């Protein structure tokens, strides 16, 4: 039976990945770790949880020695918008933290999944249908750390035979856990504000195209890639993956089909707009499709319907909305 360690397990991705991995491999076989303590009962009580700071090699060694880990999903990171306000912390966590995890994986012979991002591209990258192998000269500290991470993972695979794998995720949209400070967070906030106030003030310009993906597809991508036949993988770190592509104006129009009096206005945040402008408009994910059968299931229409239904069940509406 496989034993899996998840770092950054309380974040937007980890909080859902841990639940899916536990359903698949058994509660006791998935060790959730973070530098925060879980308030979510599902995560806290269903299986093991350990406090583990990826910047501290002693923490990692302790956890590796207690549990006989076969695979690590390394999600601990600082995202793009926070990374621009705290570049030093972004480098520490995203590069030095990853280095500690790579060393642990090497020492304890574990497979390792590390997510990269559309943030690993920059102004010089072809913007439309960005190819798998292309120019990567990102303009943000987040992007610099993501390219470094891709290279480090390739190096450990080639040099030490470590089974490293990864994807370049677009913006991820989900309802379980709020996003952790990225540029694409607007595409989650817009649903919450639409339900609560029927109004959203967007920090990106209305025609800013970015690729996006609904969380169930993202979780499937991670698990499918880690279970893929290694002989078919040419790229490993990191596969372009995408599911849909839209602007703030287009997602607002889709929400309006469900909430007709929803309104969007724009108050551009120049830091996040500059980050978004440096990222691709759309990705070419044909290598992921060919090498391990990547095939997303949600588009903007089906995701919007599901997001609004799921969020309506869980968010506290303001008093004036409840009485309607
Ligand atoms: P998140 O910010 O929601 O979660 C990150 C988690 O890491 C947090 O729970 C935080 O407490 C933890 N953490 C921070 N520093 C740590 C440390 N030193 N040691 C241990 N844990 C630490 O991030 P996420 O959205 O879940 O992203 C996970 C990974 O996926 C990141 O590498 C991110 O770059 C990548 N990614 C995410 C998206 C997205 O849209 N969410 C898109 C592309 C790539
Ligand atoms: C961010 O906006 O920082 C993330 C990402 C696309 O990497 N959501």
XYZ file of C-alpha atoms and ligand atoms in Angstrom:
376
model
C 0.000 0.000 0.000
C 1.288 3.452 -0.982
C 2.057 6.079 1.707
C 1.763 9.669 0.575
C 2.945 12.915 2.156
C 1.306 16.237 1.217
C 3.043 19.544 2.064
C 1.064 22.800 2.192
C -1.967 20.559 2.784
C -4.220 23.293 4.152
C -4.025 25.453 1.025
C -6.476 25.787 -1.869
C -5.248 22.628 -3.617
C -4.021 20.591 -0.641
C -7.285 20.765 1.307
C -9.045 18.977 -1.578
C -6.163 16.779 -2.737
C -5.771 15.210 0.731
C -9.450 14.207 0.795
C -9.213 12.635 -2.697
C -5.966 10.816 -1.912
C -7.445 9.466 1.334
C -10.491 8.159 -0.548
C -8.152 6.406 -2.960
C -5.306 5.123 -0.756
C -6.914 4.989 2.706
C -7.099 7.658 5.450
C -4.079 6.395 7.396
C -1.852 6.357 4.303
C -2.018 10.058 3.515
C -0.044 12.363 5.820
C -1.190 15.981 5.631
C 1.372 18.609 6.707
C 1.478 22.411 6.884
C 2.810 25.293 9.008
C -0.758 26.063 10.083
C -2.989 23.828 12.166
C -6.194 22.519 10.571
C -9.562 23.868 11.681
C -11.364 21.674 9.118
C -12.595 18.552 10.924
C -12.314 16.414 7.767
C -8.594 17.136 7.490
C -7.851 17.128 11.214
C -9.534 13.897 12.252
C -9.698 11.637 9.199
C -5.969 10.809 8.992
C -2.514 11.858 10.184
C -1.621 15.553 10.340
C 1.878 16.836 11.168
C 3.213 20.358 11.631
C 6.035 20.561 9.069
C 7.908 23.658 7.890
C 9.580 22.865 4.555
C 12.280 25.388 5.369
C 13.368 23.221 8.307
C 15.121 19.983 7.188
C 14.747 18.568 10.738
C 10.963 18.788 10.497
C 11.057 16.944 7.173
C 13.422 14.228 8.449
C 11.232 13.680 11.521
C 8.109 13.110 9.396
C 9.969 10.923 6.876
C 11.272 8.745 9.717
C 7.889 8.295 11.412
C 6.004 7.429 8.218
C 7.314 5.174 5.511
C 6.597 7.604 2.669
C 6.543 6.457 -1.006
C 5.398 9.654 -2.708
C 5.265 13.376 -1.921
C 2.902 16.004 -3.320
C 4.794 19.217 -2.570
C 2.293 22.099 -2.470
C 3.856 24.450 0.104
C 4.465 27.738 -1.718
C 3.968 31.487 -1.923
C 1.742 32.551 -4.848
C 2.280 35.325 -7.405
C 0.648 38.414 -5.883
C 2.014 37.771 -2.378
C 5.360 36.871 -3.964
C 5.634 40.367 -5.488
C 5.124 41.973 -2.072
C 7.444 39.469 -0.320
C 10.014 38.332 -2.914
C 12.468 37.144 -0.259
C 9.881 34.851 1.339
C 8.797 33.623 -2.102
C 12.372 32.590 -2.921
C 12.866 30.974 0.504
C 9.697 28.863 0.418
C 9.466 28.133 -3.319
C 13.139 27.353 -3.940
C 14.841 26.519 -0.621
C 11.724 24.668 0.600
C 11.622 22.677 -2.651
C 15.339 21.918 -2.395
C 14.810 20.449 1.106
C 11.948 18.312 -0.209
C 14.000 17.120 -3.222
C 16.802 16.094 -0.885
C 14.361 14.220 1.373
C 12.812 12.496 -1.663
C 16.276 11.478 -2.833
C 17.335 10.191 0.580
C 14.102 8.267 1.243
C 13.523 7.152 -2.396
C 10.152 8.837 -2.927
C 8.335 9.863 -6.092
C 7.670 13.608 -6.116
C 4.936 15.801 -7.626
C 5.680 19.553 -7.813
C 3.222 21.964 -9.475
C 4.532 24.751 -11.677
C 2.328 27.471 -13.145
C 1.455 29.631 -16.146
C 3.541 32.085 -14.085
C 6.656 30.281 -15.348
C 6.198 32.178 -18.643
C 6.870 35.862 -19.333
C 6.605 38.709 -21.855
C 8.932 37.016 -24.389
C 6.917 33.773 -24.462
C 4.494 33.294 -27.406
C 1.192 34.426 -25.868
C -1.396 32.339 -27.727
C -1.426 28.551 -27.525
C 1.879 28.788 -25.637
C 3.860 25.652 -26.584
C 5.157 23.073 -24.094
C 8.786 23.887 -24.859
C 9.342 27.600 -25.364
C 10.987 30.765 -23.981
C 10.693 31.069 -20.181
C 11.881 34.485 -18.974
C 9.271 35.391 -16.316
C 8.962 38.923 -14.917
C 7.885 38.021 -11.366
C 9.699 36.474 -8.399
C 6.976 33.795 -8.397
C 7.818 32.985 -12.027
C 11.549 32.941 -11.363
C 10.996 30.426 -8.541
C 8.686 28.308 -10.710
C 11.215 28.035 -13.559
C 13.923 27.246 -10.996
C 11.678 24.537 -9.559
C 11.071 22.978 -12.990
C 14.822 22.911 -13.661
C 15.658 21.496 -10.228
C 13.098 18.712 -10.641
C 14.480 17.844 -14.103
C 18.000 17.867 -12.659
C 17.118 15.474 -9.821
C 15.435 13.147 -12.324
C 18.403 13.106 -14.718
C 21.166 13.161 -12.120
C 19.731 10.916 -9.377
C 16.924 9.038 -11.172
C 14.302 10.598 -8.883
C 10.744 10.099 -10.153
C 9.804 13.800 -10.349
C 6.650 14.886 -12.189
C 4.749 18.145 -12.500
C 2.264 20.295 -14.387
C 2.018 23.991 -15.178
C -1.381 24.821 -13.721
C -3.465 27.748 -14.934
C -5.634 29.635 -12.403
C -7.559 27.151 -10.260
C -11.172 27.738 -9.294
C -12.729 26.040 -6.259
C -15.231 26.510 -3.436
C -13.714 24.519 -0.509
C -10.756 26.740 0.428
C -10.099 30.318 -0.614
C -7.095 30.929 -2.870
C -3.842 31.930 -1.211
C -2.869 35.260 -2.834
C -2.527 34.748 -6.567
C -3.293 36.872 -9.625
C -6.107 34.564 -10.777
C -7.981 34.717 -7.427
C -10.567 37.075 -8.984
C -12.142 34.091 -10.727
C -13.065 32.610 -7.330
C -13.969 35.890 -5.577
C -16.383 36.820 -8.383
C -18.661 33.832 -7.624
C -18.705 34.519 -3.863
C -19.445 38.238 -4.313
C -22.044 37.531 -6.995
C -23.985 35.338 -4.572
C -23.516 37.616 -1.580
C -23.894 41.114 -3.098
C -24.774 40.624 -6.806
C -21.831 42.904 -7.513
C -18.076 42.466 -7.975
C -15.242 44.957 -8.367
C -12.584 43.282 -10.474
C -8.887 44.150 -10.122
C -8.069 42.993 -13.689
C -9.129 44.718 -16.912
C -12.261 43.321 -18.555
C -10.468 41.854 -21.601
C -7.594 40.090 -19.819
C -7.498 36.513 -21.106
C -6.107 33.816 -18.780
C -6.356 30.037 -18.766
C -8.283 28.467 -15.883
C -9.299 25.056 -14.512
C -11.933 23.775 -12.059
C -10.472 22.013 -9.018
C -11.928 18.509 -9.689
C -9.998 18.456 -12.993
C -6.834 19.742 -11.264
C -6.991 16.996 -8.625
C -7.469 14.376 -11.333
C -4.526 15.797 -13.302
C -2.181 15.400 -10.312
C -3.237 11.858 -9.475
C -3.343 10.703 -13.129
C 0.124 12.082 -13.838
C 1.590 10.399 -10.751
C 0.014 7.103 -11.820
C 0.999 7.411 -15.499
C 3.321 4.895 -17.126
C 6.808 6.497 -16.763
C 7.889 5.058 -20.114
C 5.385 7.332 -21.889
C 6.587 10.540 -20.180
C 8.897 12.639 -22.306
C 8.519 15.883 -20.361
C 7.928 15.126 -16.658
C 8.536 18.719 -15.340
C 6.343 20.397 -16.187
C 3.377 19.667 -18.472
C 1.191 22.505 -19.760
C -2.393 21.679 -18.716
C -5.505 23.770 -19.241
C -9.274 23.432 -19.291
C -10.783 26.781 -20.319
C -9.896 30.300 -21.257
C -11.841 33.497 -20.497
C -11.747 37.191 -19.569
C -13.385 38.844 -16.522
C -16.133 40.140 -18.864
C -16.848 36.601 -20.122
C -17.068 34.979 -16.665
C -19.337 37.854 -15.554
C -21.612 37.221 -18.558
C -21.802 33.516 -17.633
C -22.710 34.354 -14.015
C -25.396 36.757 -15.265
C -27.190 33.802 -16.886
C -27.829 32.520 -13.317
C -28.021 35.850 -11.444
C -29.515 38.303 -13.989
C -29.007 41.446 -11.848
C -25.319 40.678 -11.206
C -23.029 43.595 -12.070
C -19.270 43.807 -12.531
C -17.160 46.961 -12.334
C -13.415 47.401 -12.761
C -10.837 49.022 -10.483
C -7.526 47.860 -11.875
C -4.713 46.881 -9.513
C -1.613 47.676 -11.566
C 0.612 45.104 -9.842
C -1.702 42.173 -10.562
C -2.612 43.507 -14.025
C 1.094 43.638 -14.939
C 1.508 40.038 -13.743
C -1.519 38.867 -15.748
C -0.310 40.751 -18.840
C 3.024 38.927 -18.657
C 1.330 35.497 -18.650
C 0.031 33.554 -21.680
C -3.446 34.203 -23.075
C -3.808 30.441 -23.601
C -1.745 27.235 -23.330
C -1.149 24.342 -25.724
C -1.529 21.219 -23.561
C -1.201 18.619 -26.340
C 1.896 16.971 -24.767
C -0.062 16.199 -21.561
C -2.898 14.804 -23.694
C -0.524 12.599 -25.707
C 1.853 11.438 -22.958
C -0.574 10.620 -20.121
C -4.107 11.092 -21.465
C -4.944 14.501 -19.928
C -8.538 15.433 -20.752
C -10.437 18.042 -18.688
C -14.166 17.664 -18.065
C -15.360 21.143 -16.973
C -15.779 24.223 -19.187
C -16.861 27.734 -18.130
C -20.561 26.874 -18.411
C -20.535 23.628 -16.388
C -18.089 25.032 -13.807
C -20.204 28.162 -13.242
C -23.343 26.100 -12.647
C -21.535 23.829 -10.171
C -19.667 26.656 -8.373
C -22.861 28.650 -7.796
C -24.766 25.576 -6.561
C -21.989 24.463 -4.181
C -21.248 27.960 -2.864
C -24.951 28.679 -2.289
C -25.042 25.696 0.100
C -22.103 26.907 2.167
C -21.775 30.698 2.266
C -23.460 32.933 4.800
C -25.622 35.397 2.829
C -26.100 38.989 4.062
C -29.471 39.525 5.850
C -31.095 41.459 2.959
C -30.347 38.594 0.547
C -31.798 35.938 2.898
C -35.139 37.719 3.198
C -35.675 37.735 -0.607
P -2.000 28.071 -1.117
O -1.336 29.400 -0.905
O -3.474 28.003 -1.066
O -1.418 27.001 -0.081
C -0.055 26.915 0.217
C 0.098 26.271 1.580
O 1.500 26.212 1.880
C -0.563 27.088 2.716
O -1.461 26.256 3.420
C 0.614 27.527 3.596
O 0.297 27.535 4.981
C 1.651 26.471 3.255
N 3.026 26.917 3.491
C 3.571 28.143 3.273
N 4.863 28.153 3.640
C 5.154 26.900 4.095
C 6.327 26.296 4.617
N 7.456 26.995 4.788
N 6.260 24.993 4.964
C 5.114 24.292 4.829
N 3.966 24.818 4.366
C 3.993 26.112 3.996
O -1.432 27.504 -2.505
P -2.169 26.525 -3.533
O -3.041 27.358 -4.386
O -2.736 25.362 -2.830
O -0.924 26.126 -4.454
C -0.170 24.947 -4.236
C 0.873 24.848 -5.332
O 0.234 24.866 -6.625
C 1.898 25.995 -5.368
O 3.148 25.507 -5.755
C 1.360 26.912 -6.454
O 2.381 27.672 -7.049
C 0.792 25.893 -7.426
N -0.221 26.483 -8.287
C -1.411 26.884 -7.782
C -2.358 27.476 -8.622
C -3.700 27.945 -8.109
O -4.426 28.605 -8.872
N -4.067 27.652 -6.855
C -2.067 27.638 -9.977
C -0.811 27.253 -10.462
C 0.085 26.644 -9.605
C -1.453 32.703 -9.101
O -2.267 33.482 -9.648
O -0.426 33.056 -8.519
C -1.744 31.222 -9.239
C -1.068 30.693 -10.455
C -1.760 30.753 -11.755
O 0.034 30.238 -10.377
N -3.153 31.027 -9.221
